[in-house]
N, CA, C and O atoms as a DFTB+ gen file, in Angstrom:
540 C
 N C O
     1  1      50.766     -36.149     -39.925
     2  2      49.001     -35.634     -39.929
     3  2      49.762     -33.602     -40.275
     4  3      50.288     -32.776     -39.528
     5  1      49.470     -33.606     -41.461
     6  2      49.932     -31.719     -41.819
     7  2      48.999     -30.931     -41.595
     8  3      48.037     -31.542     -42.061
     9  1      48.615     -29.966     -41.190
    10  2      47.431     -28.981     -41.485
    11  2      48.437     -27.370     -41.349
    12  3      49.553     -27.061     -40.932
    13  1      47.168     -26.613     -42.022
    14  2      47.724     -24.962     -41.992
    15  2      46.860     -24.737     -40.993
    16  3      45.786     -25.224     -40.639
    17  1      48.053     -23.319     -40.368
    18  2      46.979     -22.082     -39.415
    19  2      47.327     -20.873     -39.951
    20  3      48.345     -20.542     -40.558
    21  1      46.500     -20.355     -39.695
    22  2      46.079     -18.540     -40.458
    23  2      47.020     -18.301     -39.201
    24  3      47.462     -19.148     -38.425
    25  1      47.255     -16.597     -39.205
    26  2      48.450     -15.696     -38.327
    27  2      47.180     -15.280     -37.059
    28  3      46.135     -14.642     -37.183
    29  1      47.568     -15.699     -36.299
    30  2      46.950     -15.680     -34.769
    31  2      45.646     -16.444     -34.229
    32  3      44.840     -16.085     -33.370
    33  1      45.703     -17.839     -35.154
    34  2      44.832     -18.991     -34.897
    35  2      45.751     -19.879     -34.020
    36  3      46.969     -20.048     -33.949
    37  1      45.000     -20.223     -33.580
    38  2      45.819     -21.383     -32.108
    39  2      45.524     -22.857     -32.423
    40  3      44.700     -23.195     -33.273
    41  1      46.237     -23.699     -31.697
    42  2      45.999     -24.855     -32.145
    43  2      46.095     -25.238     -30.370
    44  3      46.737     -24.310     -29.879
    45  1      45.738     -26.146     -29.365
    46  2      46.102     -26.994     -28.005
    47  2      46.570     -28.449     -29.097
    48  3      46.063     -29.022     -30.062
    49  1      48.040     -28.610     -28.123
    50  2      48.687     -29.850     -28.678
    51  2      48.914     -30.297     -26.955
    52  3      49.446     -29.398     -26.303
    53  1      48.574     -31.556     -26.179
    54  2      48.805     -32.199     -25.729
    55  2      48.974     -31.159     -24.387
    56  3      50.032     -31.128     -23.759
    57  1      47.766     -30.285     -24.013
    58  2      47.702     -29.272     -23.314
    59  2      48.095     -27.710     -23.386
    60  3      47.531     -26.780     -22.811
    61  1      48.991     -27.676     -24.074
    62  2      49.675     -26.643     -24.427
    63  2      49.004     -25.766     -25.379
    64  3      48.727     -26.278     -26.463
    65  1      48.700     -24.592     -25.196
    66  2      48.184     -23.385     -26.073
    67  2      49.154     -22.962     -27.213
    68  3      50.216     -22.448     -26.862
    69  1      48.980     -23.075     -28.146
    70  2      50.491     -22.457     -29.112
    71  2      49.253     -21.437     -30.043
    72  3      48.051     -21.531     -30.295
    73  1      50.300     -20.521     -30.325
    74  2      49.643     -19.670     -31.197
    75  2      50.744     -19.228     -32.479
    76  3      51.958     -19.176     -32.279
    77  1      50.180     -18.955     -33.678
    78  2      51.502     -18.655     -34.477
    79  2      51.228     -17.135     -34.712
    80  3      50.327     -16.564     -34.096
    81  1      52.090     -16.440     -35.689
    82  2      52.103     -15.171     -35.298
    83  2      51.817     -14.864     -37.328
    84  3      51.513     -13.823     -37.912
    85  1      52.039     -16.031     -37.787
    86  2      51.929     -15.716     -39.611
    87  2      51.249     -17.414     -39.815
    88  3      51.310     -18.428     -39.119
    89  1      50.665     -17.113     -41.016
    90  2      50.651     -18.180     -41.714
    91  2      51.766     -19.330     -41.630
    92  3      52.966     -19.102     -41.781
    93  1      51.223     -20.586     -41.373
    94  2      52.136     -21.408     -41.195
    95  2      51.596     -22.808     -41.615
    96  3      50.370     -22.912     -41.579
    97  1      52.321     -23.927     -42.017
    98  2      51.810     -25.219     -42.125
    99  2      52.434     -26.250     -41.000
   100  3      53.654     -26.399     -40.932
   101  1      51.891     -26.675     -40.470
   102  2      53.016     -28.050     -38.686
   103  2      52.794     -29.094     -39.407
   104  3      51.819     -28.983     -40.150
   105  1      53.483     -30.290     -39.459
   106  2      53.487     -31.541     -39.634
   107  2      53.665     -31.958     -38.277
   108  3      54.476     -31.482     -37.483
   109  1      52.654     -33.102     -38.020
   110  2      53.120     -33.507     -36.406
   111  2      53.766     -35.038     -37.139
   112  3      53.288     -35.621     -38.112
   113  1      54.738     -35.359     -36.493
   114  2      55.593     -36.287     -36.944
   115  2      55.645     -37.617     -35.606
   116  3      56.314     -38.650     -35.595
   117  1      54.708     -37.112     -34.618
   118  2      54.500     -38.674     -34.092
   119  2      53.381     -38.471     -33.358
   120  3      53.032     -37.291     -33.408
   121  1      52.571     -39.270     -32.591
   122  2      51.068     -39.129     -31.751
   123  2      51.216     -38.023     -31.214
   124  3      52.358     -37.621     -30.997
   125  1      50.167     -37.301     -30.886
   126  2      49.930     -36.147     -30.637
   127  2      48.373     -35.610     -30.104
   128  3      47.544     -35.157     -30.893
   129  1      48.171     -35.722     -28.860
   130  2      46.468     -35.284     -28.447
   131  2      46.346     -33.692     -29.427
   132  3      47.204     -32.904     -29.029
   133  1      45.685     -33.251     -30.300
   134  2      45.474     -32.078     -30.690
   135  2      44.395     -31.573     -30.794
   136  3      43.468     -32.359     -30.989
   137  1      44.120     -30.325     -30.724
   138  2      42.462     -29.397     -31.512
   139  2      42.827     -28.483     -31.977
   140  3      43.719     -27.927     -31.337
   141  1      42.394     -27.810     -33.285
   142  2      42.450     -26.615     -33.771
   143  2      41.224     -25.592     -33.050
   144  3      40.169     -25.755     -32.438
   145  1      41.684     -24.969     -33.311
   146  2      41.337     -23.298     -32.202
   147  2      39.372     -23.599     -32.846
   148  3      38.428     -23.624     -32.057
   149  1      39.248     -23.757     -34.153
   150  2      38.223     -23.733     -35.038
   151  2      37.289     -24.974     -34.471
   152  3      36.085     -24.779     -34.638
   153  1      37.632     -26.162     -33.856
   154  2      36.817     -26.982     -33.407
   155  2      36.398     -26.709     -31.674
   156  3      35.807     -27.404     -30.848
   157  1      36.964     -25.486     -31.626
   158  2      36.924     -25.755     -29.606
   159  2      35.456     -25.109     -29.179
   160  3      35.233     -23.953     -29.541
   161  1      34.916     -25.492     -28.771
   162  2      33.694     -24.995     -28.540
   163  2      33.608     -24.088     -27.194
   164  3      33.481     -24.874     -26.256
   165  1      33.628     -22.653     -26.691
   166  2      33.764     -21.883     -25.972
   167  2      32.275     -22.077     -24.919
   168  3      31.120     -22.282     -25.292
   169  1      32.761     -21.940     -23.644
   170  2      31.731     -22.269     -22.314
   171  2      29.914     -22.027     -22.711
   172  3      28.869     -22.618     -22.439
   173  1      30.359     -20.669     -23.583
   174  2      28.984     -19.679     -23.262
   175  2      28.272     -20.582     -24.987
   176  3      27.228     -20.247     -25.546
   177  1      28.999     -21.443     -25.346
   178  2      28.456     -22.020     -26.562
   179  2      27.765     -23.716     -26.488
   180  3      27.092     -24.412     -27.249
   181  1      28.510     -23.912     -24.803
   182  2      27.378     -25.222     -24.407
   183  2      26.104     -25.493     -24.066
   184  3      25.701     -26.051     -23.045
   185  1      25.367     -24.980     -25.165
   186  2      23.514     -24.408     -24.224
   187  2      22.987     -25.710     -24.493
   188  3      22.152     -25.656     -23.589
   189  1      22.859     -26.456     -24.829
   190  2      22.518     -27.983     -24.959
   191  2      23.018     -28.735     -24.151
   192  3      24.002     -28.370     -23.507
   193  1      22.325     -30.277     -23.946
   194  2      23.060     -31.293     -23.296
   195  2      23.986     -31.929     -24.220
   196  3      24.871     -32.618     -23.713
   197  1      23.945     -31.828     -25.394
   198  2      24.881     -32.508     -26.470
   199  2      26.330     -32.011     -26.744
   200  3      27.381     -32.633     -26.891
   201  1      25.942     -30.262     -26.768
   202  2      26.957     -29.511     -26.923
   203  2      27.600     -29.307     -25.484
   204  3      28.697     -28.750     -25.437
   205  1      26.982     -29.724     -24.299
   206  2      27.701     -29.634     -22.724
   207  2      28.716     -30.935     -22.481
   208  3      29.817     -30.822     -21.943
   209  1      28.016     -32.506     -23.093
   210  2      29.018     -33.163     -23.708
   211  2      30.193     -33.106     -24.562
   212  3      31.240     -33.749     -24.483
   213  1      29.844     -32.257     -25.353
   214  2      31.373     -32.127     -26.093
   215  2      32.269     -31.382     -25.878
   216  3      33.372     -31.460     -26.419
   217  1      31.797     -30.206     -24.721
   218  2      32.433     -29.506     -23.851
   219  2      33.547     -30.372     -22.719
   220  3      34.734     -30.103     -22.535
   221  1      32.871     -31.285     -22.173
   222  2      33.363     -32.467     -21.201
   223  2      34.618     -32.394     -22.126
   224  3      35.641     -31.710     -22.087
   225  1      34.079     -33.510     -23.106
   226  2      35.197     -34.192     -23.509
   227  2      36.495     -33.801     -24.526
   228  3      37.408     -34.414     -25.079
   229  1      36.133     -32.749     -24.455
   230  2      36.969     -31.445     -25.308
   231  2      37.829     -30.848     -24.307
   232  3      38.898     -30.328     -24.626
   233  1      37.420     -30.896     -23.128
   234  2      38.385     -30.322     -21.998
   235  2      39.408     -31.736     -21.717
   236  3      40.622     -31.616     -21.555
   237  1      38.893     -32.703     -21.699
   238  2      39.968     -33.975     -21.540
   239  2      41.037     -33.982     -22.439
   240  3      42.010     -34.650     -22.089
   241  1      41.099     -33.349     -23.612
   242  2      41.606     -33.227     -24.386
   243  2      42.537     -31.963     -24.227
   244  3      43.708     -32.142     -23.892
   245  1      42.132     -30.897     -24.421
   246  2      42.767     -29.550     -24.063
   247  2      43.356     -29.673     -22.771
   248  3      44.354     -28.952     -22.775
   249  1      43.216     -30.276     -21.588
   250  2      43.638     -29.794     -19.998
   251  2      43.624     -31.373     -19.738
   252  3      42.655     -31.838     -19.138
   253  1      44.614     -32.186     -20.146
   254  2      44.716     -33.689     -19.583
   255  2      45.232     -33.602     -18.045
   256  3      45.279     -34.752     -17.608
   257  1      45.652     -32.617     -17.024
   258  2      46.444     -32.828     -16.277
   259  2      44.697     -33.032     -15.224
   260  3      44.582     -33.848     -14.310
   261  1      43.842     -32.313     -15.571
   262  2      42.695     -32.424     -14.995
   263  2      41.643     -33.719     -15.492
   264  3      40.425     -33.565     -15.394
   265  1      42.198     -34.932     -16.003
   266  2      41.180     -35.724     -16.819
   267  2      40.786     -37.038     -15.536
   268  3      40.069     -38.029     -15.677
   269  1      41.355     -36.696     -14.633
   270  2      40.587     -37.688     -13.239
   271  2      39.565     -36.691     -12.675
   272  3      38.885     -37.340     -11.880
   273  1      39.234     -35.716     -12.702
   274  2      38.040     -34.739     -12.099
   275  2      37.216     -34.839     -13.981
   276  3      36.326     -35.675     -14.142
   277  1      37.532     -34.170     -14.883
   278  2      37.036     -34.342     -15.910
   279  2      36.006     -35.712     -16.320
   280  3      34.962     -35.630     -16.968
   281  1      36.519     -36.778     -15.840
   282  2      36.160     -38.376     -16.331
   283  2      35.099     -38.309     -15.400
   284  3      34.179     -39.041     -15.763
   285  1      34.871     -37.729     -14.364
   286  2      33.278     -38.192     -13.512
   287  2      32.328     -37.016     -14.094
   288  3      31.100     -36.969     -14.034
   289  1      32.987     -36.321     -14.523
   290  2      31.368     -35.537     -15.111
   291  2      31.462     -36.136     -16.146
   292  3      31.055     -37.245     -15.800
   293  1      31.720     -36.217     -17.246
   294  2      32.137     -37.113     -18.405
   295  2      30.969     -38.385     -18.107
   296  3      29.857     -38.106     -18.555
   297  1      31.064     -39.592     -17.488
   298  2      30.711     -40.502     -16.892
   299  2      29.152     -40.073     -16.961
   300  3      28.267     -40.582     -17.648
   301  1      29.069     -38.986     -16.048
   302  2      27.856     -39.216     -15.247
   303  2      27.028     -37.804     -16.536
   304  3      25.821     -38.045     -16.571
   305  1      27.230     -37.072     -17.086
   306  2      26.591     -36.560     -17.979
   307  2      26.084     -37.662     -19.139
   308  3      24.877     -37.903     -19.133
   309  1      27.044     -38.456     -20.285
   310  2      26.915     -39.388     -20.717
   311  2      25.630     -40.241     -20.393
   312  3      24.654     -40.269     -21.142
   313  1      25.706     -40.812     -19.414
   314  2      25.018     -41.717     -18.485
   315  2      23.601     -41.503     -18.883
   316  3      22.899     -42.135     -19.672
   317  1      23.242     -40.020     -17.838
   318  2      22.120     -39.001     -18.323
   319  2      21.410     -39.152     -19.546
   320  3      20.251     -39.555     -19.641
   321  1      22.365     -38.715     -20.736
   322  2      22.232     -38.785     -22.039
   323  2      21.843     -40.137     -22.554
   324  3      21.221     -40.122     -23.617
   325  1      22.040     -41.083     -22.113
   326  2      22.092     -42.287     -22.585
   327  2      20.693     -42.097     -22.418
   328  3      19.919     -41.849     -23.343
   329  1      20.325     -42.239     -20.997
   330  2      19.054     -42.867     -20.259
   331  2      17.757     -41.854     -20.581
   332  3      16.644     -42.023     -20.082
   333  1      18.159     -40.604     -21.648
   334  2      17.046     -39.964     -21.922
   335  2      16.708     -39.925     -23.194
   336  3      15.765     -39.304     -23.684
   337  1      17.820     -40.879     -23.961
   338  2      18.046     -40.325     -25.668
   339  2      16.291     -41.162     -25.892
   340  3      15.808     -42.191     -25.421
   341  1      15.861     -40.303     -26.655
   342  2      14.184     -41.540     -27.344
   343  2      15.114     -41.882     -28.424
   344  3      14.788     -43.065     -28.324
   345  1      15.957     -41.904     -29.340
   346  2      16.276     -42.265     -30.736
   347  2      17.361     -43.343     -30.515
   348  3      18.483     -43.031     -30.117
   349  1      17.015     -44.581     -30.773
   350  2      17.752     -45.393     -30.640
   351  2      19.721     -45.569     -31.339
   352  3      20.685     -46.153     -30.845
   353  1      19.591     -44.826     -32.518
   354  2      20.221     -44.345     -33.157
   355  2      21.114     -43.139     -32.202
   356  3      22.335     -43.034     -32.086
   357  1      20.567     -42.720     -31.893
   358  2      21.352     -41.603     -30.631
   359  2      21.967     -42.375     -29.457
   360  3      23.026     -42.101     -28.892
   361  1      21.128     -43.388     -29.184
   362  2      21.883     -44.363     -28.256
   363  2      22.619     -45.022     -28.706
   364  3      23.081     -45.708     -27.794
   365  1      23.295     -45.404     -30.105
   366  2      23.921     -46.357     -29.972
   367  2      25.395     -45.526     -30.473
   368  3      26.505     -46.060     -30.462
   369  1      25.144     -44.255     -30.860
   370  2      26.410     -43.180     -30.933
   371  2      26.832     -43.029     -29.805
   372  3      28.019     -43.189     -29.523
   373  1      25.890     -42.680     -28.927
   374  2      26.455     -42.169     -27.518
   375  2      26.980     -42.944     -26.879
   376  3      27.744     -42.656     -25.957
   377  1      26.590     -44.456     -27.342
   378  2      27.791     -45.488     -26.241
   379  2      29.054     -45.665     -27.226
   380  3      30.046     -46.051     -26.608
   381  1      29.247     -45.489     -28.524
   382  2      30.462     -45.543     -28.839
   383  2      31.193     -44.525     -28.883
   384  3      32.395     -44.610     -29.132
   385  1      30.485     -43.219     -28.610
   386  2      31.444     -41.872     -27.646
   387  2      31.910     -42.441     -26.183
   388  3      33.007     -42.175     -25.691
   389  1      31.172     -43.051     -25.720
   390  2      32.136     -43.565     -24.444
   391  2      33.008     -44.705     -24.304
   392  3      33.880     -45.007     -23.490
   393  1      32.504     -45.270     -25.366
   394  2      33.730     -46.845     -25.827
   395  2      35.205     -45.698     -25.933
   396  3      36.243     -45.773     -25.275
   397  1      34.913     -44.904     -26.759
   398  2      36.108     -43.767     -27.344
   399  2      36.448     -43.198     -26.173
   400  3      37.542     -43.520     -25.710
   401  1      35.793     -42.446     -25.591
   402  2      36.564     -42.271     -24.353
   403  2      36.996     -42.679     -23.219
   404  3      37.532     -42.037     -22.315
   405  1      36.696     -43.985     -23.312
   406  2      36.960     -44.837     -22.378
   407  2      38.459     -45.268     -22.895
   408  3      39.324     -45.400     -22.030
   409  1      38.834     -45.514     -24.406
   410  2      39.662     -45.940     -24.569
   411  2      40.589     -44.764     -24.714
   412  3      41.667     -44.972     -25.271
   413  1      40.295     -43.509     -24.266
   414  2      41.040     -42.525     -24.946
   415  2      41.344     -41.596     -26.203
   416  3      42.182     -40.703     -26.327
   417  1      40.603     -41.982     -26.901
   418  2      40.589     -41.742     -28.727
   419  2      39.447     -40.585     -28.103
   420  3      38.275     -40.752     -28.439
   421  1      39.775     -39.456     -27.230
   422  2      38.938     -38.432     -27.204
   423  2      38.692     -37.249     -28.839
   424  3      37.640     -36.673     -29.117
   425  1      39.784     -37.200     -29.521
   426  2      39.436     -36.632     -30.391
   427  2      37.858     -37.182     -31.367
   428  3      36.813     -36.594     -31.646
   429  1      38.272     -38.282     -31.592
   430  2      37.280     -39.609     -32.678
   431  2      35.985     -39.380     -31.451
   432  3      34.888     -39.510     -31.994
   433  1      35.935     -39.242     -30.770
   434  2      34.461     -39.247     -29.678
   435  2      33.914     -37.660     -30.176
   436  3      32.726     -37.367     -30.314
   437  1      35.060     -36.742     -30.403
   438  2      34.103     -35.600     -30.643
   439  2      33.570     -35.262     -32.191
   440  3      32.639     -34.504     -32.464
   441  1      34.206     -35.842     -32.920
   442  2      34.111     -35.790     -34.018
   443  2      32.563     -36.714     -33.938
   444  3      31.594     -36.166     -34.463
   445  1      32.371     -38.003     -33.330
   446  2      31.034     -38.520     -32.888
   447  2      30.214     -37.625     -32.628
   448  3      29.328     -37.420     -33.457
   449  1      30.256     -36.913     -31.537
   450  2      29.364     -35.658     -30.817
   451  2      29.286     -34.560     -31.675
   452  3      28.619     -33.659     -31.167
   453  1      29.755     -34.273     -32.885
   454  2      29.128     -33.506     -32.992
   455  2      27.980     -33.616     -34.576
   456  3      27.379     -32.707     -35.149
   457  1      28.035     -34.963     -34.860
   458  2      27.173     -35.691     -35.861
   459  2      26.229     -35.790     -35.219
   460  3      25.244     -36.064     -35.904
   461  1      25.932     -35.642     -33.606
   462  2      24.172     -36.033     -33.129
   463  2      23.934     -34.306     -32.955
   464  3      22.743     -34.083     -33.171
   465  1      24.688     -33.021     -32.634
   466  2      24.151     -31.723     -32.952
   467  2      23.256     -31.360     -33.818
   468  3      22.479     -30.452     -33.521
   469  1      23.196     -31.906     -34.883
   470  2      21.958     -31.196     -35.390
   471  2      20.574     -32.035     -35.351
   472  3      19.452     -31.529     -35.334
   473  1      20.904     -33.555     -35.341
   474  2      19.773     -34.342     -35.731
   475  2      18.961     -34.762     -34.314
   476  3      17.830     -35.223     -34.159
   477  1      20.410     -34.275     -32.982
   478  2      19.363     -34.035     -31.745
   479  2      18.688     -32.626     -31.113
   480  3      17.713     -32.419     -30.391
   481  1      19.478     -31.951     -31.610
   482  2      19.167     -30.106     -31.297
   483  2      17.793     -29.826     -32.524
   484  3      16.974     -28.910     -32.451
   485  1      17.854     -30.857     -33.563
   486  2      16.890     -30.077     -34.355
   487  2      15.286     -30.019     -33.801
   488  3      14.548     -29.067     -34.055
   489  1      14.787     -31.444     -32.834
   490  2      14.275     -31.935     -32.600
   491  2      13.781     -30.712     -31.131
   492  3      14.591     -30.273     -30.315
   493  1      11.887     -30.311     -31.160
   494  2      12.026     -29.783     -29.722
   495  2      12.089     -30.408     -28.858
   496  3      11.771     -31.590     -28.728
   497  1      12.841     -29.148     -27.585
   498  2      12.889     -29.790     -26.843
   499  2      12.437     -30.564     -25.666
   500  3      11.788     -29.725     -25.041
   501  1      12.393     -31.735     -24.953
   502  2      11.884     -32.468     -24.299
   503  2      12.165     -32.260     -23.315
   504  3      13.264     -31.734     -23.136
   505  1      11.128     -32.632     -21.942
   506  2      10.873     -32.681     -20.985
   507  2      12.370     -33.159     -20.235
   508  3      13.099     -32.555     -19.449
   509  1      12.473     -34.594     -20.888
   510  2      13.635     -35.158     -20.237
   511  2      15.036     -34.603     -20.333
   512  3      15.965     -34.738     -19.537
   513  1      14.976     -33.770     -21.793
   514  2      16.337     -33.260     -22.357
   515  2      16.719     -32.130     -21.094
   516  3      17.808     -31.767     -20.649
   517  1      15.686     -31.854     -20.830
   518  2      15.495     -30.143     -19.722
   519  2      16.441     -30.985     -18.284
   520  3      17.350     -30.474     -17.631
   521  1      16.032     -31.960     -18.169
   522  2      16.228     -32.678     -16.424
   523  2      17.616     -32.943     -17.187
   524  3      18.344     -32.294     -16.435
   525  1      18.466     -33.450     -18.157
   526  2      19.763     -33.703     -18.294
   527  2      20.618     -32.201     -18.337
   528  3      21.821     -32.065     -18.114
   529  1      19.817     -31.323     -18.625
   530  2      20.766     -29.823     -18.037
   531  2      20.518     -30.004     -16.797
   532  3      21.299     -30.884     -16.435
   533  1      19.842     -29.660     -15.876
   534  2      19.543     -29.622     -14.717
   535  2      21.265     -31.134     -13.866
   536  3      22.111     -30.994     -12.982
   537  1      21.035     -31.901     -14.491
   538  2      22.484     -32.941     -13.959
   539  2      23.538     -32.306     -13.519
   540  3      24.530     -32.936     -13.153
């Protein structure tokens, strides 16, 4: 896996945060859990249930030493979202997200969750979605 970083950009690899002082191209030669800074959602941006789910899954990737605690939060929020989802396609995608997270394929789960941002967030907010935020 090869990717380029700009000066000052951060990357999260296996729980470590790395920053570069100048433009650089990195090659990962073995399996590693990583997330580019551009894909990191800040806690202040987790303003909808789907973004909250993304934030929780991202935490599994960025902070693997806390995975035990975070998995409990993931399972609770994930189940609540499946229960309130009105659209079968969204439920199906959420089911796939759960399978990926349980299989420790968090990066793929994050990509799937991002595909749900627009379709779910574009709809008028439903009372059930507000209930998930309270959960």
